[in-house]
PDB file of C-alpha atoms in Angstrom:
ATOM      1  CA  UNK A  76      36.679  10.787  21.663  1.00  0.00           C
ATOM      2  CA  UNK A  77      36.620  10.026  17.689  1.00  0.00           C
ATOM      3  CA  UNK A  78      33.507   9.141  16.082  1.00  0.00           C
ATOM      4  CA  UNK A  79      32.980   6.807  13.238  1.00  0.00           C
ATOM      5  CA  UNK A  80      35.316   6.954  10.066  1.00  0.00           C
ATOM      6  CA  UNK A  81      34.656   5.464   7.091  1.00  0.00           C
ATOM      7  CA  UNK A  82      37.065   5.692   4.019  1.00  0.00           C
ATOM      8  CA  UNK A  83      36.945   6.572   1.243  1.00  0.00           C
ATOM      9  CA  UNK A  84      34.287   9.262   1.438  1.00  0.00           C
ATOM     10  CA  UNK A  85      33.662   9.299  -2.442  1.00  0.00           C
ATOM     11  CA  UNK A  86      34.541   6.830  -5.629  1.00  0.00           C
ATOM     12  CA  UNK A  87      33.930   6.377  -8.647  1.00  0.00           C
ATOM     13  CA  UNK A  88      33.991   3.178 -10.449  1.00  0.00           C
ATOM     14  CA  UNK A  89      33.090   1.545 -13.567  1.00  0.00           C
ATOM     15  CA  UNK A  90      30.354  -1.850 -14.158  1.00  0.00           C
ATOM     16  CA  UNK A  91      32.479  -4.854 -13.574  1.00  0.00           C
ATOM     17  CA  UNK A  92      34.690  -3.664 -11.157  1.00  0.00           C
ATOM     18  CA  UNK A  93      35.001  -4.450  -7.351  1.00  0.00           C
ATOM     19  CA  UNK A  94      35.421  -2.118  -4.681  1.00  0.00           C
ATOM     20  CA  UNK A  95      36.297  -1.998  -0.990  1.00  0.00           C
ATOM     21  CA  UNK A  96      34.749   0.269   1.907  1.00  0.00           C
ATOM     22  CA  UNK A  97      36.595   0.525   5.432  1.00  0.00           C
ATOM     23  CA  UNK A  98      34.370   1.410   8.466  1.00  0.00           C
ATOM     24  CA  UNK A  99      36.663   2.145  12.260  1.00  0.00           C
ATOM     25  CA  UNK A 100      34.195   2.067  14.971  1.00  0.00           C
ATOM     26  CA  UNK A 101      33.972   3.860  17.889  1.00  0.00           C
ATOM     27  CA  UNK A 102      37.089   3.580  20.302  1.00  0.00           C
ATOM     28  CA  UNK A 103      35.857   0.370  22.493  1.00  0.00           C
ATOM     29  CA  UNK A 104      33.003  -0.193  20.297  1.00  0.00           C
ATOM     30  CA  UNK A 105      32.186  -4.209  19.043  1.00  0.00           C
ATOM     31  CA  UNK A 106      29.217  -3.905  17.115  1.00  0.00           C
ATOM     32  CA  UNK A 107      29.196  -2.785  13.201  1.00  0.00           C
ATOM     33  CA  UNK A 108      26.975  -2.588  11.143  1.00  0.00           C
ATOM     34  CA  UNK A 109      26.529  -1.758   7.233  1.00  0.00           C
ATOM     35  CA  UNK A 110      23.839  -0.074   5.432  1.00  0.00           C
ATOM     36  CA  UNK A 111      22.836   1.044   1.875  1.00  0.00           C
ATOM     37  CA  UNK A 112      20.468   4.420   0.974  1.00  0.00           C
ATOM     38  CA  UNK A 113      19.804   5.124  -2.615  1.00  0.00           C
ATOM     39  CA  UNK A 114      17.206   7.335  -3.729  1.00  0.00           C
ATOM     40  CA  UNK A 115      14.617   4.892  -4.949  1.00  0.00           C
ATOM     41  CA  UNK A 116      15.007   2.344  -1.497  1.00  0.00           C
ATOM     42  CA  UNK A 117      16.188   4.355   0.883  1.00  0.00           C
ATOM     43  CA  UNK A 118      18.273   2.963   3.878  1.00  0.00           C
ATOM     44  CA  UNK A 119      18.355  -0.893   3.784  1.00  0.00           C
ATOM     45  CA  UNK A 120      20.433  -3.086   5.946  1.00  0.00           C
ATOM     46  CA  UNK A 121      23.540  -4.760   4.852  1.00  0.00           C
ATOM     47  CA  UNK A 122      25.080  -6.861   7.767  1.00  0.00           C
ATOM     48  CA  UNK A 123      25.895  -6.624  11.148  1.00  0.00           C
ATOM     49  CA  UNK A 124      29.069  -8.143  13.235  1.00  0.00           C
ATOM     50  CA  UNK A 125      30.163  -8.370  16.591  1.00  0.00           C
ATOM     51  CA  UNK A 126      33.675  -9.345  17.628  1.00  0.00           C
ATOM     52  CA  UNK A 127      34.924 -11.010  13.858  1.00  0.00           C
ATOM     53  CA  UNK A 128      31.401 -13.068  13.249  1.00  0.00           C
ATOM     54  CA  UNK A 129      28.964 -11.876  10.909  1.00  0.00           C
ATOM     55  CA  UNK A 130      25.367 -12.018  12.977  1.00  0.00           C
ATOM     56  CA  UNK A 131      23.171 -10.723  11.080  1.00  0.00           C
ATOM     57  CA  UNK A 132      22.708 -10.064   7.046  1.00  0.00           C
ATOM     58  CA  UNK A 133      20.111  -8.193   5.100  1.00  0.00           C
ATOM     59  CA  UNK A 134      18.616  -9.491   1.406  1.00  0.00           C
ATOM     60  CA  UNK A 135      21.631  -8.630  -1.009  1.00  0.00           C
ATOM     61  CA  UNK A 136      22.830 -10.609  -3.461  1.00  0.00           C
ATOM     62  CA  UNK A 137      26.611 -12.682  -2.521  1.00  0.00           C
ATOM     63  CA  UNK A 138      27.973  -9.959  -4.240  1.00  0.00           C
ATOM     64  CA  UNK A 139      28.079  -8.061  -1.536  1.00  0.00           C
ATOM     65  CA  UNK A 140      30.245  -9.369   1.205  1.00  0.00           C
ATOM     66  CA  UNK A 141      31.949  -7.660   4.512  1.00  0.00           C
ATOM     67  CA  UNK A 142      34.466  -8.658   7.504  1.00  0.00           C
ATOM     68  CA  UNK A 143      35.463  -7.984  10.989  1.00  0.00           C
ATOM     69  CA  UNK A 144      39.022  -7.410  12.005  1.00  0.00           C
ATOM     70  CA  UNK A 145      40.171  -8.017  16.081  1.00  0.00           C
ATOM     71  CA  UNK A 146      40.370  -4.699  16.175  1.00  0.00           C
ATOM     72  CA  UNK A 147      36.913  -3.883  15.195  1.00  0.00           C
ATOM     73  CA  UNK A 148      37.198  -2.498  12.118  1.00  0.00           C
ATOM     74  CA  UNK A 149      35.146  -3.372   9.243  1.00  0.00           C
ATOM     75  CA  UNK A 150      35.542  -3.934   5.314  1.00  0.00           C
ATOM     76  CA  UNK A 151      32.832  -4.674   2.987  1.00  0.00           C
ATOM     77  CA  UNK A 152      33.066  -5.692  -0.728  1.00  0.00           C
ATOM     78  CA  UNK A 153      31.134  -5.639  -3.984  1.00  0.00           C
ATOM     79  CA  UNK A 154      32.173  -7.299  -7.081  1.00  0.00           C
ATOM     80  CA  UNK A 155      30.774  -7.113 -10.451  1.00  0.00           C
ATOM     81  CA  UNK A 156      29.787  -3.512  -9.797  1.00  0.00           C
ATOM     82  CA  UNK A 157      26.529  -2.758 -11.368  1.00  0.00           C
ATOM     83  CA  UNK A 158      25.138   0.852 -12.038  1.00  0.00           C
ATOM     84  CA  UNK A 159      22.546   0.286  -9.392  1.00  0.00           C
ATOM     85  CA  UNK A 160      24.921  -0.381  -6.706  1.00  0.00           C
ATOM     86  CA  UNK A 161      26.053   3.809  -6.948  1.00  0.00           C
ATOM     87  CA  UNK A 162      24.424   4.514  -3.516  1.00  0.00           C
ATOM     88  CA  UNK A 163      25.750   5.584  -0.165  1.00  0.00           C
ATOM     89  CA  UNK A 164      27.576   3.333   2.412  1.00  0.00           C
ATOM     90  CA  UNK A 165      26.748   3.841   5.609  1.00  0.00           C
ATOM     91  CA  UNK A 166      28.162   2.045   8.607  1.00  0.00           C
ATOM     92  CA  UNK A 167      27.341   2.427  12.027  1.00  0.00           C
ATOM     93  CA  UNK A 168      29.034   1.006  16.095  1.00  0.00           C
ATOM     94  CA  UNK A 169      27.386   0.120  18.823  1.00  0.00           C
ATOM     95  CA  UNK A 170      28.726  -0.733  22.241  1.00  0.00           C
ATOM     96  CA  UNK A 171      26.279  -3.241  22.590  1.00  0.00           C
ATOM     97  CA  UNK A 172      27.068  -7.117  22.291  1.00  0.00           C
ATOM     98  CA  UNK A 173      23.991  -7.451  19.444  1.00  0.00           C
ATOM     99  CA  UNK A 174      24.334  -3.979  18.015  1.00  0.00           C
ATOM    100  CA  UNK A 175      20.880  -3.359  20.400  1.00  0.00           C
ATOM    101  CA  UNK A 176      22.169  -0.216  21.600  1.00  0.00           C
ATOM    102  CA  UNK A 177      22.175   3.529  20.151  1.00  0.00           C
ATOM    103  CA  UNK A 178      23.772   3.816  17.189  1.00  0.00           C
ATOM    104  CA  UNK A 179      26.756   5.591  15.871  1.00  0.00           C
ATOM    105  CA  UNK A 180      26.885   6.459  12.464  1.00  0.00           C
ATOM    106  CA  UNK A 181      29.853   7.158   9.973  1.00  0.00           C
ATOM    107  CA  UNK A 182      29.630  10.081   7.294  1.00  0.00           C
ATOM    108  CA  UNK A 183      29.254   7.159   4.472  1.00  0.00           C
ATOM    109  CA  UNK A 184      30.977   6.430   1.549  1.00  0.00           C
ATOM    110  CA  UNK A 185      29.517   7.777  -1.598  1.00  0.00           C
ATOM    111  CA  UNK A 186      30.106   5.367  -4.674  1.00  0.00           C
ATOM    112  CA  UNK A 187      29.497   6.230  -8.241  1.00  0.00           C
ATOM    113  CA  UNK A 188      29.045   3.333 -10.368  1.00  0.00           C
ATOM    114  CA  UNK A 189      29.329   4.465 -14.532  1.00  0.00           C
TER     115      UNK A 189
ATOM    116  CA  UNK B 247       2.763  -2.068   2.381  1.00  0.00           C
ATOM    117  CA  UNK B 248       6.074  -1.048   3.901  1.00  0.00           C
ATOM    118  CA  UNK B 249       6.558  -2.459   7.307  1.00  0.00           C
ATOM    119  CA  UNK B 250       7.540   0.561   9.017  1.00  0.00           C
ATOM    120  CA  UNK B 251       5.314   4.180   7.906  1.00  0.00           C
ATOM    121  CA  UNK B 252       5.929   7.634   8.564  1.00  0.00           C
ATOM    122  CA  UNK B 253       3.886  10.402   8.033  1.00  0.00           C
ATOM    123  CA  UNK B 254       4.174  13.119   6.737  1.00  0.00           C
ATOM    124  CA  UNK B 255       6.390  12.363   3.866  1.00  0.00           C
ATOM    125  CA  UNK B 256       7.374  16.383   3.627  1.00  0.00           C
ATOM    126  CA  UNK B 257       6.447  19.093   6.061  1.00  0.00           C
ATOM    127  CA  UNK B 258       7.294  22.522   6.300  1.00  0.00           C
ATOM    128  CA  UNK B 259       6.820  25.038   9.299  1.00  0.00           C
ATOM    129  CA  UNK B 260       7.497  28.641  10.541  1.00  0.00           C
ATOM    130  CA  UNK B 261      10.107  28.692  12.964  1.00  0.00           C
ATOM    131  CA  UNK B 262       9.165  28.461  16.609  1.00  0.00           C
ATOM    132  CA  UNK B 263       6.294  25.946  16.043  1.00  0.00           C
ATOM    133  CA  UNK B 264       5.355  22.709  16.960  1.00  0.00           C
ATOM    134  CA  UNK B 265       6.471  19.806  15.298  1.00  0.00           C
ATOM    135  CA  UNK B 266       4.734  16.137  15.217  1.00  0.00           C
ATOM    136  CA  UNK B 267       6.137  13.419  12.824  1.00  0.00           C
ATOM    137  CA  UNK B 268       4.456  10.000  13.142  1.00  0.00           C
ATOM    138  CA  UNK B 269       5.902   6.383  12.922  1.00  0.00           C
ATOM    139  CA  UNK B 270       3.812   3.390  12.587  1.00  0.00           C
ATOM    140  CA  UNK B 271       5.232  -0.123  12.169  1.00  0.00           C
ATOM    141  CA  UNK B 272       3.439  -3.624  11.815  1.00  0.00           C
ATOM    142  CA  UNK B 273       5.927  -5.943  13.101  1.00  0.00           C
ATOM    143  CA  UNK B 274       6.882  -6.989  16.399  1.00  0.00           C
ATOM    144  CA  UNK B 275      10.175  -4.989  17.650  1.00  0.00           C
ATOM    145  CA  UNK B 276      12.672  -4.877  20.293  1.00  0.00           C
ATOM    146  CA  UNK B 277      13.515  -1.256  19.948  1.00  0.00           C
ATOM    147  CA  UNK B 278      12.597   1.989  17.755  1.00  0.00           C
ATOM    148  CA  UNK B 279      15.269   4.564  16.751  1.00  0.00           C
ATOM    149  CA  UNK B 280      14.628   8.383  15.703  1.00  0.00           C
ATOM    150  CA  UNK B 281      17.861   9.276  13.261  1.00  0.00           C
ATOM    151  CA  UNK B 282      18.505  13.045  11.395  1.00  0.00           C
ATOM    152  CA  UNK B 283      20.001  13.068   8.497  1.00  0.00           C
ATOM    153  CA  UNK B 284      21.350  16.707   7.432  1.00  0.00           C
ATOM    154  CA  UNK B 285      22.051  16.905   3.191  1.00  0.00           C
ATOM    155  CA  UNK B 286      24.988  15.631   2.688  1.00  0.00           C
ATOM    156  CA  UNK B 287      24.694  12.607   4.274  1.00  0.00           C
ATOM    157  CA  UNK B 288      25.450  12.420   8.097  1.00  0.00           C
ATOM    158  CA  UNK B 289      23.402  10.415  10.514  1.00  0.00           C
ATOM    159  CA  UNK B 290      22.605  11.220  14.042  1.00  0.00           C
ATOM    160  CA  UNK B 291      20.293   8.913  16.671  1.00  0.00           C
ATOM    161  CA  UNK B 292      18.710  10.916  18.507  1.00  0.00           C
ATOM    162  CA  UNK B 293      16.722   8.326  20.361  1.00  0.00           C
ATOM    163  CA  UNK B 294      16.320   4.575  20.797  1.00  0.00           C
ATOM    164  CA  UNK B 295      13.169   3.972  23.054  1.00  0.00           C
ATOM    165  CA  UNK B 296      11.644   0.534  23.749  1.00  0.00           C
ATOM    166  CA  UNK B 297       8.794   2.051  26.108  1.00  0.00           C
ATOM    167  CA  UNK B 298       7.555   5.319  27.336  1.00  0.00           C
ATOM    168  CA  UNK B 299       8.948   8.255  26.579  1.00  0.00           C
ATOM    169  CA  UNK B 300      12.452  10.083  26.204  1.00  0.00           C
ATOM    170  CA  UNK B 301      13.107  14.080  26.339  1.00  0.00           C
ATOM    171  CA  UNK B 302      16.294  15.597  25.175  1.00  0.00           C
ATOM    172  CA  UNK B 303      16.271  19.304  24.867  1.00  0.00           C
ATOM    173  CA  UNK B 304      13.292  20.449  22.624  1.00  0.00           C
ATOM    174  CA  UNK B 305      13.138  16.837  21.346  1.00  0.00           C
ATOM    175  CA  UNK B 306      10.574  14.133  22.720  1.00  0.00           C
ATOM    176  CA  UNK B 307      10.245  10.752  20.950  1.00  0.00           C
ATOM    177  CA  UNK B 308       7.110   8.508  22.422  1.00  0.00           C
ATOM    178  CA  UNK B 309       6.106   5.128  22.009  1.00  0.00           C
ATOM    179  CA  UNK B 310       3.042   3.317  22.301  1.00  0.00           C
ATOM    180  CA  UNK B 311       4.123  -0.630  22.099  1.00  0.00           C
ATOM    181  CA  UNK B 312       0.026  -1.826  21.849  1.00  0.00           C
ATOM    182  CA  UNK B 313      -0.666   0.466  19.032  1.00  0.00           C
ATOM    183  CA  UNK B 314       2.666   0.003  17.114  1.00  0.00           C
ATOM    184  CA  UNK B 315       2.922   3.916  16.691  1.00  0.00           C
ATOM    185  CA  UNK B 316       5.308   6.082  18.115  1.00  0.00           C
ATOM    186  CA  UNK B 317       6.201   9.966  17.390  1.00  0.00           C
ATOM    187  CA  UNK B 318       8.903  13.151  17.226  1.00  0.00           C
ATOM    188  CA  UNK B 319       8.161  15.898  18.671  1.00  0.00           C
ATOM    189  CA  UNK B 320      10.204  19.152  18.183  1.00  0.00           C
ATOM    190  CA  UNK B 321       9.160  22.430  20.457  1.00  0.00           C
ATOM    191  CA  UNK B 322      10.265  25.810  19.774  1.00  0.00           C
ATOM    192  CA  UNK B 323      11.527  24.826  15.902  1.00  0.00           C
ATOM    193  CA  UNK B 324      14.100  26.546  14.219  1.00  0.00           C
ATOM    194  CA  UNK B 325      15.712  26.842  10.616  1.00  0.00           C
ATOM    195  CA  UNK B 326      18.481  24.351  12.108  1.00  0.00           C
ATOM    196  CA  UNK B 327      16.019  21.721  12.645  1.00  0.00           C
ATOM    197  CA  UNK B 328      15.611  21.621   8.780  1.00  0.00           C
ATOM    198  CA  UNK B 329      16.444  17.912   7.764  1.00  0.00           C
ATOM    199  CA  UNK B 330      15.053  14.098   7.074  1.00  0.00           C
ATOM    200  CA  UNK B 331      14.130  12.094  10.152  1.00  0.00           C
ATOM    201  CA  UNK B 332      13.707   8.472   9.922  1.00  0.00           C
ATOM    202  CA  UNK B 333      11.964   6.157  11.868  1.00  0.00           C
ATOM    203  CA  UNK B 334      13.911   2.520  12.178  1.00  0.00           C
ATOM    204  CA  UNK B 335      12.678  -0.367  13.768  1.00  0.00           C
ATOM    205  CA  UNK B 336      14.694  -3.631  15.133  1.00  0.00           C
ATOM    206  CA  UNK B 337      12.287  -6.666  15.037  1.00  0.00           C
ATOM    207  CA  UNK B 338      11.931  -8.819  17.166  1.00  0.00           C
ATOM    208  CA  UNK B 339      11.699 -12.086  14.673  1.00  0.00           C
ATOM    209  CA  UNK B 340      15.385 -11.269  12.651  1.00  0.00           C
ATOM    210  CA  UNK B 341      16.608  -8.885  14.986  1.00  0.00           C
ATOM    211  CA  UNK B 342      17.074  -6.604  11.402  1.00  0.00           C
ATOM    212  CA  UNK B 343      16.523  -2.393  11.602  1.00  0.00           C
ATOM    213  CA  UNK B 344      13.803  -1.994   8.977  1.00  0.00           C
ATOM    214  CA  UNK B 345      13.650   1.773   7.845  1.00  0.00           C
ATOM    215  CA  UNK B 346      11.006   4.330   7.613  1.00  0.00           C
ATOM    216  CA  UNK B 347      11.113   6.154   4.022  1.00  0.00           C
ATOM    217  CA  UNK B 348      12.094   9.787   6.014  1.00  0.00           C
ATOM    218  CA  UNK B 349      10.096  12.743   6.734  1.00  0.00           C
ATOM    219  CA  UNK B 350      11.796  15.737   5.015  1.00  0.00           C
ATOM    220  CA  UNK B 351      11.329  18.692   7.011  1.00  0.00           C
ATOM    221  CA  UNK B 352      12.047  22.090   6.477  1.00  0.00           C
ATOM    222  CA  UNK B 353      11.352  25.342   9.045  1.00  0.00           C
ATOM    223  CA  UNK B 354      11.665  28.796   7.654  1.00  0.00           C
ATOM    224  CA  UNK B 355      12.978  31.944   9.699  1.00  0.00           C
TER     225      UNK B 355
END
């Protein structure tokens, strides 16, 4: 059974650009959540989706958005990139309806903003 | 004060030693997760607890809901256990996941 797949694994952008990250959950998992990890702030919750609906959202500005498709794949978008957006972005999938089950993480997408 | 506190922040051990990592939280929770992160970033879920105790191989996790405290124990530690261990709680009120700052463990042969 394939794990959680995140693409791209690494990317470099410049300030002001926008970026889209993709997450394919484990087959059969309908819950997907996103997290940002930085050396200064550690791991922080971004969003959570179930069956194409955003169920929960962390304390991030509106530049951070996401969506989930009918096949459970999810994307997150960051517009007008800032230097502080440089981070490892992780997604996790779960079989629970409200992401209340065990979490399975992808390897992450490492974003560098110059 | 952080809602999830882990101790110690850094831990060094000799192979074979018994390891304990602690997690205290100040919010009402529906579940607590113990996660392992190796250099390079990938995170593996070790345990999800809402009460009592769970064991998997050399790893044991316990939680005391009344005292708002959880511990992760590693018996017979091995250099491959070297990683960052992260405690995360799912809050009862907001249903969001809040993370501790992690405990960096190094096990030397």
